[in-house]
Tab-separated table of C-alpha atoms in Angstrom:
chain	number	residue	atom	x	y	z
A	1	MET	CA	-20.757	-18.608	57.120
A	2	GLN	CA	-19.258	-15.906	54.993
A	3	GLU	CA	-21.566	-13.460	53.417
A	4	GLN	CA	-19.693	-12.680	50.354
A	5	THR	CA	-17.998	-14.633	47.485
A	6	ALA	CA	-14.126	-14.854	48.384
A	7	ARG	CA	-13.163	-13.395	44.772
A	8	LEU	CA	-15.569	-11.056	43.671
A	9	GLY	CA	-17.502	-10.219	46.566
A	10	LEU	CA	-20.972	-11.121	45.527
A	11	PRO	CA	-23.638	-11.398	48.315
A	12	TYR	CA	-24.722	-14.977	49.301
A	13	ILE	CA	-28.446	-15.663	50.014
A	14	LEU	CA	-28.148	-16.931	53.748
A	15	PRO	CA	-30.422	-19.356	55.463
A	16	SER	CA	-33.671	-17.947	56.768
A	17	GLN	CA	-32.964	-14.588	55.263
A	18	ALA	CA	-35.948	-12.420	54.759
A	19	GLN	CA	-36.208	-10.677	51.390
A	20	LYS	CA	-33.649	-13.104	49.601
A	21	HIS	CA	-34.523	-11.297	46.361
A	22	VAL	CA	-32.666	-8.393	47.565
A	23	SER	CA	-29.418	-10.149	47.814
A	24	HIS	CA	-30.058	-11.810	44.591
A	25	ASN	CA	-30.657	-8.736	42.865
A	26	GLU	CA	-27.486	-7.043	44.196
A	27	GLY	CA	-25.366	-10.036	42.816
A	28	LEU	CA	-26.777	-9.654	39.446
A	29	ASP	CA	-26.313	-5.864	39.445
A	30	ALA	CA	-22.445	-6.545	40.417
A	31	LEU	CA	-22.223	-9.015	37.707
A	32	ASP	CA	-23.854	-6.612	35.122
A	33	MET	CA	-20.985	-4.133	35.927
A	34	MET	CA	-18.144	-6.404	35.818
A	35	VAL	CA	-18.724	-9.025	33.116
A	36	GLN	CA	-17.576	-8.007	29.722
A	37	LEU	CA	-16.728	-4.674	31.317
A	38	VAL	CA	-16.861	-1.672	28.890
A	39	LEU	CA	-16.190	1.682	30.377
A	40	GLU	CA	-17.337	4.821	28.459
A	41	ASP	CA	-14.119	6.908	29.518
A	42	VAL	CA	-11.867	7.000	32.569
A	43	GLY	CA	-11.603	10.363	34.333
A	44	ASP	CA	-12.115	12.341	37.501
A	45	ALA	CA	-15.406	14.224	36.901
A	46	PRO	CA	-18.741	12.462	36.355
A	47	PRO	CA	-20.297	12.840	33.005
A	48	PRO	CA	-23.330	15.630	32.856
A	49	ALA	CA	-25.857	13.306	31.305
A	50	PRO	CA	-24.852	9.522	31.552
A	51	ALA	CA	-26.920	6.772	30.055
A	52	ASP	CA	-28.583	4.460	32.295
A	53	GLY	CA	-26.353	1.438	32.883
A	54	ALA	CA	-23.228	3.158	31.462
A	55	CYS	CA	-20.070	2.449	33.248
A	56	TYR	CA	-17.072	4.517	33.932
A	57	GLY	CA	-13.543	4.346	35.177
A	58	VAL	CA	-12.853	6.553	38.061
A	59	ALA	CA	-9.421	8.122	37.972
A	60	THR	CA	-6.980	9.283	40.699
A	61	ALA	CA	-8.545	12.520	41.688
A	62	PRO	CA	-12.391	12.093	41.551
A	63	THR	CA	-14.811	15.085	42.020
A	64	ALA	CA	-18.406	15.737	42.612
A	65	GLY	CA	-20.550	12.451	43.085
A	66	TRP	CA	-17.496	10.346	42.406
A	67	GLY	CA	-15.361	11.791	45.414
A	68	GLY	CA	-13.594	9.206	47.310
A	69	MET	CA	-14.006	6.778	44.837
A	70	ALA	CA	-10.612	6.548	42.885
A	71	GLY	CA	-9.824	3.460	40.949
A	72	ARG	CA	-13.540	2.170	41.205
A	73	VAL	CA	-15.857	1.559	38.317
A	74	ALA	CA	-18.977	3.858	38.624
A	75	GLN	CA	-22.092	2.784	37.129
A	76	TRP	CA	-25.213	5.276	36.746
A	77	ARG	CA	-28.349	3.225	37.613
A	78	ASP	CA	-31.982	4.020	38.933
A	79	GLY	CA	-30.901	7.818	39.165
A	80	GLY	CA	-27.624	7.203	40.872
A	81	TRP	CA	-24.064	6.231	40.982
A	82	HIS	CA	-23.181	2.816	41.830
A	83	PHE	CA	-19.584	1.545	42.646
A	84	LEU	CA	-17.362	-1.462	42.316
A	85	GLN	CA	-13.863	-2.029	43.598
A	86	PRO	CA	-12.147	-3.994	40.797
A	87	LYS	CA	-9.360	-6.034	41.718
A	88	ALA	CA	-5.774	-6.015	40.060
A	89	GLY	CA	-5.710	-7.594	36.730
A	90	TRP	CA	-9.255	-6.685	35.604
A	91	LEU	CA	-9.567	-5.664	32.099
A	92	ALA	CA	-11.944	-3.020	30.395
A	93	TRP	CA	-12.432	-1.349	26.985
A	94	CYS	CA	-12.667	2.286	27.169
A	95	VAL	CA	-14.871	3.419	24.380
A	96	LEU	CA	-13.940	7.036	24.312
A	97	GLN	CA	-10.072	6.280	24.170
A	98	GLN	CA	-10.600	3.193	21.898
A	99	ARG	CA	-8.135	1.401	23.960
A	100	LEU	CA	-7.809	-1.515	26.554
A	101	HIS	CA	-7.295	-0.736	30.215
A	102	VAL	CA	-6.089	-2.892	33.013
A	103	HIS	CA	-6.396	-2.367	36.790
A	104	ASP	CA	-3.234	-2.217	38.723
A	105	GLY	CA	-5.076	-2.539	42.110
A	106	ILE	CA	-5.059	1.312	42.653
A	107	GLY	CA	-6.254	2.503	39.343
A	108	TRP	CA	-6.853	2.106	35.937
A	109	GLN	CA	-3.899	2.137	33.422
A	110	PRO	CA	-3.749	2.075	29.480
A	111	PHE	CA	-2.698	-1.451	28.474
A	112	THR	CA	0.851	-1.241	26.994
A	113	GLN	CA	2.273	-4.676	27.078
A	114	ILE	CA	1.653	-8.371	27.816
A	115	GLY	CA	5.268	-9.157	29.146
A	116	ASN	CA	8.382	-10.535	26.966
A	117	LEU	CA	6.965	-12.233	23.971
A	118	PRO	CA	9.102	-15.013	22.513
A	119	ALA	CA	7.882	-14.348	19.006
A	120	LEU	CA	5.383	-11.919	17.262
A	121	GLY	CA	3.877	-12.205	13.879
A	122	ILE	CA	1.847	-9.395	12.293
A	123	ASN	CA	-0.349	-10.764	9.573
A	124	ALA	CA	2.607	-13.095	9.006
A	125	ALA	CA	4.038	-16.284	11.035
A	126	PRO	CA	7.093	-15.842	12.855
A	127	ASP	CA	9.930	-18.746	13.074
A	128	GLU	CA	12.929	-19.386	15.403
A	129	THR	CA	15.047	-16.885	13.311
A	130	ASN	CA	12.418	-14.395	12.402
A	131	ARG	CA	10.847	-13.965	15.791
A	132	LEU	CA	9.434	-10.824	14.599
A	133	SER	CA	7.499	-11.079	11.298
A	134	LEU	CA	5.323	-8.505	9.552
A	135	SER	CA	3.532	-8.727	6.138
A	136	ALA	CA	2.220	-5.376	5.233
A	137	PRO	CA	2.418	-2.753	2.056
A	138	ALA	CA	4.684	-0.562	4.423
A	139	SER	CA	6.093	0.016	7.726
A	140	LEU	CA	6.399	3.168	9.678
A	141	PHE	CA	8.777	4.133	12.484
A	142	SER	CA	7.890	7.720	13.743
A	143	HIS	CA	9.216	9.933	16.284
A	144	GLN	CA	7.772	10.739	19.783
A	145	GLY	CA	8.299	14.441	20.284
A	146	SER	CA	11.542	14.706	18.371
A	147	ASP	CA	14.235	12.019	17.190
A	148	HIS	CA	13.561	8.289	16.043
A	149	ARG	CA	16.647	6.052	15.696
A	150	LEU	CA	16.511	2.380	14.352
A	151	LYS	CA	19.243	0.635	16.095
A	152	ILE	CA	20.641	-2.761	14.915
A	153	ASN	CA	23.220	-4.302	17.494
A	154	LYS	CA	25.770	-7.064	17.067
A	155	ALA	CA	27.732	-8.962	19.521
A	156	GLY	CA	31.335	-8.656	18.329
A	157	PRO	CA	33.531	-7.186	15.330
A	158	GLY	CA	33.300	-10.650	13.544
A	159	ASP	CA	29.515	-10.486	13.727
A	160	THR	CA	26.897	-9.101	11.337
A	161	ALA	CA	24.331	-6.172	11.852
A	162	SER	CA	22.866	-5.283	8.509
A	163	LEU	CA	19.876	-4.799	6.356
A	164	ILE	CA	19.335	-7.449	3.449
A	165	PHE	CA	17.239	-6.657	0.464
A	166	GLN	CA	15.625	-9.710	-1.242
A	167	SER	CA	13.276	-10.615	-4.169
A	168	ALA	CA	11.692	-14.013	-4.248
A	169	TRP	CA	13.543	-14.715	-0.840
A	170	ASN	CA	16.853	-14.338	-2.494
A	171	GLY	CA	19.181	-11.544	-1.304
A	172	LEU	CA	20.152	-8.993	-3.950
A	173	ALA	CA	21.625	-6.242	-1.888
A	174	GLU	CA	22.849	-5.770	1.788
A	175	MET	CA	24.094	-2.643	3.733
A	176	GLY	CA	25.704	-2.630	7.064
A	177	LEU	CA	28.466	-4.325	9.156
A	178	ALA	CA	28.965	-7.431	7.470
A	179	GLY	CA	31.458	-9.559	9.227
A	180	ASN	CA	33.617	-6.501	10.558
A	181	ASP	CA	33.356	-3.026	11.677
A	182	SER	CA	33.600	-1.171	8.499
A	183	PHE	CA	30.292	0.001	6.776
A	184	ALA	CA	29.533	-1.676	3.417
A	185	ILE	CA	26.917	-1.771	0.729
A	186	LYS	CA	27.013	-4.912	-1.253
A	187	VAL	CA	25.263	-6.524	-4.146
A	188	ALA	CA	24.649	-9.971	-5.192
A	189	ASP	CA	27.111	-10.716	-8.253
A	190	GLY	CA	24.576	-13.364	-9.626
A	191	SER	CA	26.594	-16.532	-8.823
A	192	GLY	CA	25.736	-16.827	-5.226
A	193	GLY	CA	28.580	-14.334	-4.188
A	194	TRP	CA	28.606	-10.736	-3.175
A	195	ARG	CA	30.442	-7.770	-4.307
A	196	THR	CA	31.176	-4.851	-2.268
A	197	ALA	CA	30.002	-1.580	-4.165
A	198	LEU	CA	31.113	0.923	-1.164
A	199	GLY	CA	33.126	0.440	1.844
A	200	ILE	CA	33.453	3.045	4.639
A	201	GLU	CA	36.353	2.029	7.222
A	202	PRO	CA	36.399	3.162	10.593
A	203	SER	CA	38.891	5.665	9.830
A	204	GLY	CA	36.370	7.216	7.359
A	205	HIS	CA	38.143	6.228	4.211
A	206	VAL	CA	35.754	5.499	1.719
A	207	ALA	CA	36.478	2.955	-0.947
A	208	THR	CA	34.824	1.657	-4.175
A	209	PRO	CA	36.873	-1.412	-4.993
A	210	HIS	CA	34.680	-2.383	-8.137
A	211	ARG	CA	34.704	1.232	-9.717
A	212	PRO	CA	35.553	0.486	-13.444
A	213	ALA	CA	39.041	1.750	-14.017
A	214	ALA	CA	41.888	0.851	-16.222
A	215	ARG	CA	45.365	1.934	-17.325
A	216	ALA	CA	46.196	0.375	-20.815
A	217	TRP	CA	48.740	0.300	-23.380
A	218	LEU	CA	49.944	-1.157	-26.569
A	219	SER	CA	53.152	-3.350	-26.108
A	220	SER	CA	54.875	-2.629	-29.461
A	221	PRO	CA	58.237	-1.264	-30.748
A	222	THR	CA	58.060	2.378	-31.968
A	223	MET	CA	55.920	2.682	-35.161
A	224	ALA	CA	54.355	5.373	-37.182
A	225	PRO	CA	50.638	4.429	-37.458
A	226	ALA	CA	49.013	5.354	-40.931
A	227	THR	CA	46.517	8.052	-41.188
A	228	GLY	CA	43.072	6.733	-40.213
A	229	SER	CA	44.439	3.741	-38.684
A	230	LEU	CA	43.481	2.325	-35.200
A	231	THR	CA	45.707	1.069	-32.381
A	232	GLY	CA	44.205	-0.831	-29.469
A	233	PHE	CA	45.631	-2.218	-26.281
A	234	THR	CA	47.615	-5.377	-25.036
A	235	ASP	CA	48.390	-4.665	-21.572
A	236	THR	CA	46.939	-3.239	-18.556
A	237	GLU	CA	48.838	-1.816	-15.260
A	238	PHE	CA	45.335	-2.626	-13.487
A	239	SER	CA	41.912	-3.146	-14.415
A	240	THR	CA	39.100	-3.173	-12.338
A	241	GLY	CA	35.187	-3.071	-12.049
A	242	GLY	CA	34.994	-5.272	-15.345
A	243	PHE	CA	37.233	-3.465	-17.687
A	244	MET	CA	38.703	-6.047	-19.969
A	245	LEU	CA	40.422	-6.425	-23.446
A	246	GLY	CA	37.975	-7.521	-26.090
A	247	ALA	CA	38.398	-8.402	-29.808
A	248	PRO	CA	41.294	-7.121	-31.980
A	249	VAL	CA	40.636	-3.653	-33.484
A	250	PRO	CA	40.542	-3.579	-37.337
A	251	GLY	CA	44.192	-3.822	-38.472
A	252	ASP	CA	44.965	-6.069	-35.665
A	253	SER	CA	47.294	-3.481	-33.826
A	254	GLY	CA	45.930	-4.695	-30.207
A	255	ASN	CA	42.714	-5.211	-28.775
A	256	ARG	CA	39.554	-3.214	-27.865
A	257	LEU	CA	39.290	-1.848	-24.400
A	258	VAL	CA	35.634	-2.771	-23.437
A	259	ALA	CA	33.559	-0.478	-21.168
A	260	PRO	CA	31.896	-2.598	-18.573
A	261	ALA	CA	29.260	-0.237	-17.407
A	262	SER	CA	27.429	2.856	-18.874
A	263	ALA	CA	28.861	5.909	-17.062
A	264	LEU	CA	30.698	9.130	-17.133
A	265	TYR	CA	34.363	8.410	-17.522
A	266	LEU	CA	37.458	10.577	-16.659
A	267	MET	CA	40.247	9.803	-19.473
A	268	CYS	CA	43.785	10.933	-19.558
A	269	LEU	CA	45.798	10.210	-23.021
A	270	SER	CA	49.252	10.404	-23.021
A	271	VAL	CA	51.358	10.299	-26.438
A	272	VAL	CA	55.181	10.350	-26.758
A	273	PRO	CA	56.363	11.297	-30.349
A	274	THR	CA	60.013	9.907	-31.443
A	275	SER	CA	59.911	12.386	-34.499
A	276	GLN	CA	58.772	15.842	-35.341
A	277	ASN	CA	56.549	14.718	-38.076
A	278	PRO	CA	52.814	16.150	-37.707
A	279	PHE	CA	50.327	13.800	-35.799
A	280	GLN	CA	47.165	13.566	-34.113
A	281	VAL	CA	46.093	11.072	-31.643
A	282	GLN	CA	42.255	10.463	-30.685
A	283	VAL	CA	40.560	8.192	-28.371
A	284	ALA	CA	37.716	6.618	-30.426
A	285	VAL	CA	34.650	5.059	-29.382
A	286	ASN	CA	33.716	2.101	-31.410
A	287	GLY	CA	36.169	2.823	-33.744
A	288	THR	CA	34.432	5.771	-35.421
A	289	THR	CA	33.591	8.277	-32.761
A	290	PRO	CA	36.622	10.638	-31.476
A	291	VAL	CA	35.843	11.874	-28.049
A	292	LEU	CA	39.134	13.089	-26.885
A	293	GLY	CA	42.514	13.841	-28.464
A	294	THR	CA	45.711	15.764	-28.697
A	295	GLY	CA	44.971	18.203	-31.339
A	296	LEU	CA	47.148	18.435	-34.386
A	297	GLN	CA	50.827	18.562	-33.340
A	298	SER	CA	53.634	19.602	-35.866
A	299	GLY	CA	57.134	19.839	-34.589
A	300	ALA	CA	56.440	18.387	-31.103
A	301	PRO	CA	59.723	18.010	-29.363
A	302	ILE	CA	60.915	14.473	-29.470
A	303	GLY	CA	60.223	12.195	-26.550
A	304	ARG	CA	57.949	14.899	-24.504
A	305	LYS	CA	55.001	13.613	-23.265
A	306	ILE	CA	51.666	15.284	-24.681
A	307	CYS	CA	48.499	14.797	-22.665
A	308	ALA	CA	44.904	15.310	-23.008
A	309	CYS	CA	41.980	14.809	-20.541
A	310	GLY	CA	38.250	15.035	-20.269
A	311	ILE	CA	35.170	13.538	-19.403
A	312	VAL	CA	33.425	11.398	-21.689
A	313	SER	CA	30.119	9.362	-21.587
A	314	ILE	CA	30.600	5.805	-22.537
A	315	ALA	CA	27.690	2.986	-22.756
A	316	ARG	CA	28.003	-0.450	-21.475
A	317	ASP	CA	29.946	-2.718	-24.008
A	318	GLU	CA	31.124	0.088	-26.045
A	319	TRP	CA	34.897	-0.259	-26.779
A	320	ILE	CA	37.677	1.974	-27.024
A	321	ALA	CA	40.866	2.370	-29.252
A	322	LEU	CA	43.302	5.087	-30.558
A	323	GLN	CA	42.905	6.697	-33.897
A	324	HIS	CA	45.795	8.308	-35.622
A	325	GLN	CA	46.477	11.063	-38.221
A	326	GLY	CA	49.819	12.155	-39.546
A	327	SER	CA	53.274	10.608	-40.048
A	328	ALA	CA	55.117	11.017	-37.000
A	329	THR	CA	56.458	7.908	-35.252
A	330	LEU	CA	55.301	7.196	-31.715
A	331	GLU	CA	56.649	5.437	-28.716
A	332	PHE	CA	54.232	3.003	-27.495
A	333	GLY	CA	53.877	1.284	-24.113
A	334	PHE	CA	53.748	1.796	-20.291
A	335	ASN	CA	54.223	5.356	-19.339
A	336	SER	CA	54.578	6.249	-23.049
A	337	THR	CA	51.613	6.457	-25.594
A	338	GLU	CA	48.763	5.148	-23.258
A	339	LEU	CA	45.460	5.504	-21.450
A	340	SER	CA	43.943	5.775	-18.204
A	341	ILE	CA	40.243	5.715	-17.642
A	342	VAL	CA	38.138	5.868	-14.261
A	343	ALA	CA	34.330	5.868	-13.963
A	344	LEU	CA	33.151	8.774	-12.152
A	345	THR	CA	29.307	7.765	-11.850
C-alpha cells in the first residue's frame, strides 16, 4: 500500500499504525501550506523575523536556512522552517510584489500570460470584429526603457490599416492607409461619404485635394466700368474646396465668388487696360471692404498686365467682387482681368 497520496504527497494513515495523529497532522500542515497559497515574498534569503505560519517562495540561489531548497515553499512554523515541493502549474499570490506567480516545476516565475486569447474585454464586451475591446477614460502605451511604437499591419496594398474616430458610433475622421499605400487623413462629408483632406503618396508628395482655390474671371467684351461699380465673375478655370459663384453682384455684372471656409487666402489680381485713362481696381469683400488693389494707375501702357498679390483674411460665406475707380477701358476674361485665389490655412 502506498504511504502518500499520488498527486500532493500527503501521508496516509496506515493500518495498525501507532500514533496515527502524527500522519494526520502532517497532512493538515501540508494542506495548510498549499491551499489558497499566499507567499509573503519570493527570494533567496530567509527574512529575519517571519510571522508564525508565513509562507515564502524560495528562489534559485537560496542561502542560510533555505540552502538547498530552491523552488520550494518555505513556511515558518513552530520555531523552524518547513518546506514543501510545489508542482508545475501551482499558483501563488506574492504579497510584497502584488503579483501572481506560477511554479514551472523548477522555480517560481511571475505570471505574465495565460496563452493565446481569442478575445479580451477590459470593462467592455469584445465581439468577432472587435476582439480587443476597452472602455476607459484614457489608454496609455508607454516605453520600456527607450522607444515605443504602435504598429498597425495590413495584408496587402488594397487593404486598410487606419485609425478611425467616431462620435455616437458614427465615423467622423480617419487616418492611415485606406485602400492603398498612400497615407491619408479623411473626414466624413455629412452624406455618408468621405473626403481626403490630406494625402501623402509613397513618393513623399503631399496633396490637399480639397484646399479652397479658384481662378475666376468675367466673360465680357472690353468695357469701362463706372466709378464705384462692381464686377463679378462668370467663369472659372477651376474651383476646388467648395469655391462657387453665388448671386449676381449689385449692377448685375457677373456673380459673387463665395468663400467656402474661413482662412487666410493668397490672392493675385491681374488687370489689363485697353486705354490710357486713369483706373484703379480693388478686390472688395462683401462689395464694400477693399482688401487688395492695383493702386491708382494713370497712363498705363495699353495691353500690359498689371498685377497685385497679397494675403487676406476672409470668413466663410463672405463674397468677393472687383470694385472700380476711373474711366479706363479694361479687357476682361481668361488671362486678362481676372482673380486667382487659394487658401493658405
